[in-house]
Amino acid sequence: DTGVSQDPRHKITKRGQNVTFRCDPISEHNRLYWYRQTLGQGPEFLTYFQNEAQLEKSRLLSDRFSAERPKGSFSTLEIQRTEQGDSAMYLCASSPDRGLYLETQYFGPGTRLLVL
Amino acid sequence: KQEVTQIPAALSVPEGENLVLNCSFTDSAIYNLQWFRQDPGKGLTSLLLIQSSQREQTSGRLNASLDKSSGRSTLYIAASQPGDSATYLCAVRNQAGTALIFGKGTTLSVSS
C-alpha cells in the first residue's frame, strides 16, 4: 500500500475562484471520505462514497461544493465561488470493507486551501 | 447529536513521564473509537482502534481504554519521548451515520 495521496498539497486562490482537489485512495479501498479541518478543530465530515456512489453528505457541504468518484477509484472535490471561510485543510480518507466494528480510516496528507 | 470532548487541550511534560489523555463522548451507541496522531500541517495517523465490545488495546508504549457505558476513553503513553510531540485526536464511529466524529484534540509537547 502506498497510502492515500492528495493533490495539490497547498492551494492559494482569490475569493470567487473555483478550485478542485484530487484524492487517490489506497487501492481496493471501496470507501472514501472527505473531511474539512480548520485551525484548532478536529476534522469535520463532508461526504462519503461507497465505490462510485455518493451515499452521504453533511450539511456543511453547501451547493458550492461538489464531489465525484466516477470510476470508484480516485475522487475530486470542487469548490465553486470560493469564500474566505472555505480556508481550511481538506482531508481525504479511505477504508476497506471489513465491517463497521473494525473499520479503520486511513487519511491522506491533506490539501491546505487559503482563500485571499 | 454525538459530541466528543478531549481534555486537556494542551499538555507539556518532560521526557520520560507517563501521561494520560482523556476523551469523552455523549452517545454510547458507537461501533468503535479510534485514536489518531497529527503532526503540524500533516494528515492523521491511526494509532489504535477499540471496538465497542473491547475494553482496551495496546500498541508498543500506547494503551487505550474504553468504557462505553460511561462514554469515556483514555490514551496512556508510557515513557514519553520528544518524538511523541503532536496533537492526539479521539474519534468515534457512530452506529448512526458513516462519519467519524472527532474531538478537538490534545496538543502534547514533550521536552528533552
Short mmCIF file of C-alpha atoms in Angstrom, two decimals:
data_model
loop_
_atom_site.label_atom_id
_atom_site.label_comp_id
_atom_site.label_asym_id
_atom_site.label_seq_id
_atom_site.Cartn_x
_atom_site.Cartn_y
_atom_site.Cartn_z
CA ASP A 1 0.00 0.00 0.00
CA THR A 2 1.34 3.39 -0.96
CA GLY A 3 -1.10 5.26 1.25
CA VAL A 4 -3.74 7.84 0.47
CA SER A 5 -2.42 10.66 -1.70
CA GLN A 6 -3.86 14.11 -2.26
CA ASP A 7 -3.08 16.77 -4.80
CA PRO A 8 -2.28 19.59 -4.55
CA ARG A 9 -0.83 19.81 -1.06
CA HIS A 10 -1.30 23.56 -0.94
CA LYS A 11 -3.58 25.91 -2.84
CA ILE A 12 -3.84 29.69 -2.65
CA THR A 13 -6.69 31.27 -4.54
CA LYS A 14 -8.61 34.50 -4.71
CA ARG A 15 -12.15 34.80 -3.46
CA GLY A 16 -14.64 33.88 -6.15
CA GLN A 17 -12.38 31.44 -7.99
CA ASN A 18 -13.11 27.73 -8.37
CA VAL A 19 -10.73 25.09 -7.04
CA THR A 20 -10.56 21.32 -7.45
CA PHE A 21 -8.76 18.83 -5.26
CA ARG A 22 -7.93 15.22 -6.03
CA CYS A 23 -7.69 12.20 -3.75
CA ASP A 24 -6.25 8.81 -4.65
CA PRO A 25 -7.25 6.23 -2.03
CA ILE A 26 -5.40 3.09 -1.12
CA SER A 27 -6.02 0.62 -3.92
CA GLU A 28 -9.02 -1.69 -3.40
CA HIS A 29 -10.43 0.51 -0.63
CA ASN A 30 -14.04 0.89 -1.66
CA ARG A 31 -14.95 3.54 0.92
CA LEU A 32 -13.78 7.12 0.55
CA TYR A 33 -14.42 10.10 2.82
CA TRP A 34 -13.80 13.83 2.65
CA TYR A 35 -13.32 15.90 5.82
CA ARG A 36 -12.54 19.55 6.47
CA GLN A 37 -10.34 20.75 9.32
CA THR A 38 -9.91 24.34 10.50
CA LEU A 39 -7.24 25.53 12.91
CA GLY A 40 -7.64 24.19 16.41
CA GLN A 41 -10.53 21.92 15.49
CA GLY A 42 -10.90 18.25 14.74
CA PRO A 43 -11.82 17.15 11.22
CA GLU A 44 -15.48 17.52 10.25
CA PHE A 45 -17.19 15.13 7.86
CA LEU A 46 -18.17 16.41 4.42
CA THR A 47 -19.15 13.42 2.29
CA TYR A 48 -18.80 9.64 1.82
CA PHE A 49 -18.56 7.34 -1.20
CA GLN A 50 -19.09 3.61 -1.39
CA ASN A 51 -17.39 2.75 -4.67
CA GLU A 52 -18.72 5.36 -7.12
CA ALA A 53 -21.93 6.09 -5.21
CA GLN A 54 -22.08 9.18 -3.01
CA LEU A 55 -24.10 7.87 -0.09
CA GLU A 56 -23.94 10.63 2.48
CA LYS A 57 -23.41 14.38 2.52
CA SER A 58 -23.01 16.65 5.51
CA ARG A 59 -24.97 19.86 5.96
CA LEU A 60 -21.51 21.50 5.74
CA LEU A 61 -21.45 20.61 2.05
CA SER A 62 -23.19 23.65 0.59
CA ASP A 63 -24.31 23.82 -3.03
CA ARG A 64 -20.94 25.40 -3.90
CA PHE A 65 -19.27 22.09 -3.10
CA SER A 66 -19.42 19.03 -5.32
CA ALA A 67 -17.61 15.72 -5.05
CA GLU A 68 -17.28 12.87 -7.51
CA ARG A 69 -15.77 9.41 -7.66
CA PRO A 70 -16.54 8.47 -11.26
CA LYS A 71 -14.94 5.05 -11.52
CA GLY A 72 -14.84 4.11 -7.89
CA SER A 73 -11.15 4.89 -7.64
CA PHE A 74 -9.90 8.49 -7.29
CA SER A 75 -12.19 11.28 -6.12
CA THR A 76 -12.38 15.02 -6.75
CA LEU A 77 -13.76 17.76 -4.55
CA GLU A 78 -14.63 21.04 -6.25
CA ILE A 79 -15.44 24.31 -4.55
CA GLN A 80 -17.08 26.94 -6.70
CA ARG A 81 -17.01 30.67 -5.98
CA THR A 82 -14.64 30.25 -3.05
CA GLU A 83 -15.12 32.34 0.08
CA GLN A 84 -12.62 33.21 2.79
CA GLY A 85 -14.49 30.90 5.14
CA ASP A 86 -13.53 27.98 2.91
CA SER A 87 -9.91 28.31 4.03
CA ALA A 88 -9.11 25.03 5.75
CA MET A 89 -7.29 21.72 5.42
CA TYR A 90 -9.26 19.28 3.26
CA LEU A 91 -8.58 15.68 4.23
CA CYS A 92 -9.38 12.54 2.32
CA ALA A 93 -9.61 9.11 3.93
CA SER A 94 -10.26 5.63 2.63
CA SER A 95 -11.12 2.32 4.23
CA PRO A 96 -11.64 -1.30 3.16
CA ASP A 97 -14.94 -3.04 3.73
CA ARG A 98 -14.15 -5.03 6.88
CA GLY A 99 -17.36 -4.44 8.74
CA LEU A 100 -18.43 -1.47 10.80
CA TYR A 101 -16.77 -2.51 14.06
CA LEU A 102 -13.34 -2.95 12.52
CA GLU A 103 -13.37 -0.10 10.04
CA THR A 104 -10.16 1.94 10.22
CA GLN A 105 -9.97 5.05 8.11
CA TYR A 106 -6.58 5.87 6.57
CA PHE A 107 -6.01 9.55 5.99
CA GLY A 108 -4.06 11.37 3.32
CA PRO A 109 -1.72 14.33 3.97
CA GLY A 110 -4.45 16.85 3.17
CA THR A 111 -4.77 19.86 0.88
CA ARG A 112 -4.39 23.18 2.63
CA LEU A 113 -6.56 25.85 1.00
CA LEU A 114 -6.09 29.58 1.58
CA VAL A 115 -8.66 31.92 0.08
CA LEU A 116 -7.50 35.52 -0.12
CA LYS B 1 -26.13 14.53 18.38
CA GLN B 2 -22.79 12.95 19.23
CA GLU B 3 -20.25 15.27 20.84
CA VAL B 4 -16.65 14.34 21.58
CA THR B 5 -14.61 16.26 24.14
CA GLN B 6 -10.89 15.97 24.83
CA ILE B 7 -9.20 17.12 27.99
CA PRO B 8 -6.73 18.71 28.40
CA ALA B 9 -6.46 20.86 25.27
CA ALA B 10 -2.69 21.06 25.73
CA LEU B 11 -0.14 19.25 27.85
CA SER B 12 3.59 19.78 28.41
CA VAL B 13 5.69 17.12 30.11
CA PRO B 14 9.40 16.33 30.50
CA GLU B 15 10.82 13.35 28.67
CA GLY B 16 10.28 10.03 30.41
CA GLU B 17 6.98 10.83 32.07
CA ASN B 18 3.94 8.63 31.76
CA LEU B 19 0.81 10.53 30.76
CA VAL B 20 -2.90 10.11 30.16
CA LEU B 21 -5.07 11.83 27.58
CA ASN B 22 -8.81 11.86 28.08
CA CYS B 23 -11.71 11.60 25.65
CA SER B 24 -15.43 11.64 26.43
CA PHE B 25 -18.44 11.16 24.17
CA THR B 26 -22.13 11.76 24.75
CA ASP B 27 -23.79 8.90 22.81
CA SER B 28 -22.70 5.38 23.71
CA ALA B 29 -24.20 3.87 20.52
CA ILE B 30 -20.84 3.52 18.77
CA TYR B 31 -19.15 0.84 16.70
CA ASN B 32 -15.64 1.79 17.66
CA LEU B 33 -13.33 4.52 18.89
CA GLN B 34 -10.04 5.49 17.29
CA TRP B 35 -7.08 7.48 18.49
CA PHE B 36 -5.10 9.39 15.88
CA ARG B 37 -1.89 11.38 15.88
CA GLN B 38 -1.48 14.53 13.81
CA ASP B 39 1.80 16.33 13.29
CA PRO B 40 1.68 20.06 12.46
CA GLY B 41 0.34 20.67 8.96
CA LYS B 42 0.05 16.97 8.23
CA GLY B 43 -2.63 14.33 7.88
CA LEU B 44 -3.76 11.89 10.54
CA THR B 45 -2.07 8.64 11.51
CA SER B 46 -4.22 5.96 13.13
CA LEU B 47 -2.75 4.77 16.44
CA LEU B 48 -5.31 2.43 17.96
CA LEU B 49 -8.84 1.25 17.25
CA ILE B 50 -11.04 -0.17 20.01
CA GLN B 51 -14.21 -1.97 19.04
CA SER B 52 -17.24 -1.16 21.19
CA SER B 53 -17.13 -4.63 22.76
CA GLN B 54 -13.50 -4.26 23.81
CA ARG B 55 -12.08 -2.64 26.92
CA GLU B 56 -8.56 -1.82 25.77
CA GLN B 57 -5.96 -2.04 23.04
CA THR B 58 -2.19 -1.81 23.26
CA SER B 59 0.47 -0.93 20.75
CA GLY B 60 4.02 -0.51 22.00
CA ARG B 61 4.11 2.28 24.56
CA LEU B 62 0.47 3.18 23.90
CA ASN B 63 -2.54 1.77 25.71
CA ALA B 64 -6.09 2.88 25.01
CA SER B 65 -9.06 2.00 27.18
CA LEU B 66 -12.78 2.28 26.50
CA ASP B 67 -15.69 2.46 28.94
CA LYS B 68 -18.62 2.70 26.58
CA SER B 69 -21.29 2.88 29.26
CA SER B 70 -19.77 5.98 30.81
CA GLY B 71 -18.72 7.47 27.46
CA ARG B 72 -15.02 7.65 28.25
CA SER B 73 -11.73 6.63 26.71
CA THR B 74 -8.15 7.23 27.79
CA LEU B 75 -4.87 7.06 25.90
CA TYR B 76 -1.94 6.18 28.11
CA ILE B 77 1.55 6.95 26.81
CA ALA B 78 4.39 5.35 28.72
CA ALA B 79 7.89 6.78 28.98
CA SER B 80 7.17 9.79 26.77
CA GLN B 81 9.75 10.93 24.22
CA PRO B 82 10.23 14.23 22.34
CA GLY B 83 9.13 12.41 19.18
CA ASP B 84 5.71 11.92 20.78
CA SER B 85 5.07 15.66 20.49
CA ALA B 86 1.98 16.05 18.30
CA THR B 87 -1.76 16.57 18.50
CA TYR B 88 -3.73 13.49 19.54
CA LEU B 89 -7.28 13.18 18.29
CA CYS B 90 -10.02 10.89 19.50
CA ALA B 91 -12.84 9.90 17.13
CA VAL B 92 -15.94 7.73 17.45
CA ARG B 93 -17.78 5.81 14.74
CA ASN B 94 -21.48 6.22 15.46
CA GLN B 95 -23.98 3.48 14.83
CA ALA B 96 -25.99 6.19 13.08
CA GLY B 97 -24.23 7.61 10.06
CA THR B 98 -20.92 6.75 8.46
CA ALA B 99 -18.56 9.50 9.53
CA LEU B 100 -16.03 9.65 12.31
CA ILE B 101 -16.89 12.28 14.91
CA PHE B 102 -13.74 13.94 16.21
CA GLY B 103 -12.78 15.81 19.31
CA LYS B 104 -10.66 18.96 19.06
CA GLY B 105 -7.54 17.14 20.15
CA THR B 106 -4.90 17.38 22.83
CA THR B 107 -1.62 19.01 21.82
CA LEU B 108 1.26 17.26 23.56
CA SER B 109 4.72 18.71 23.97
CA VAL B 110 7.48 16.50 25.39
CA SER B 111 10.68 18.32 26.30
CA SER B 112 14.11 16.72 26.43
#
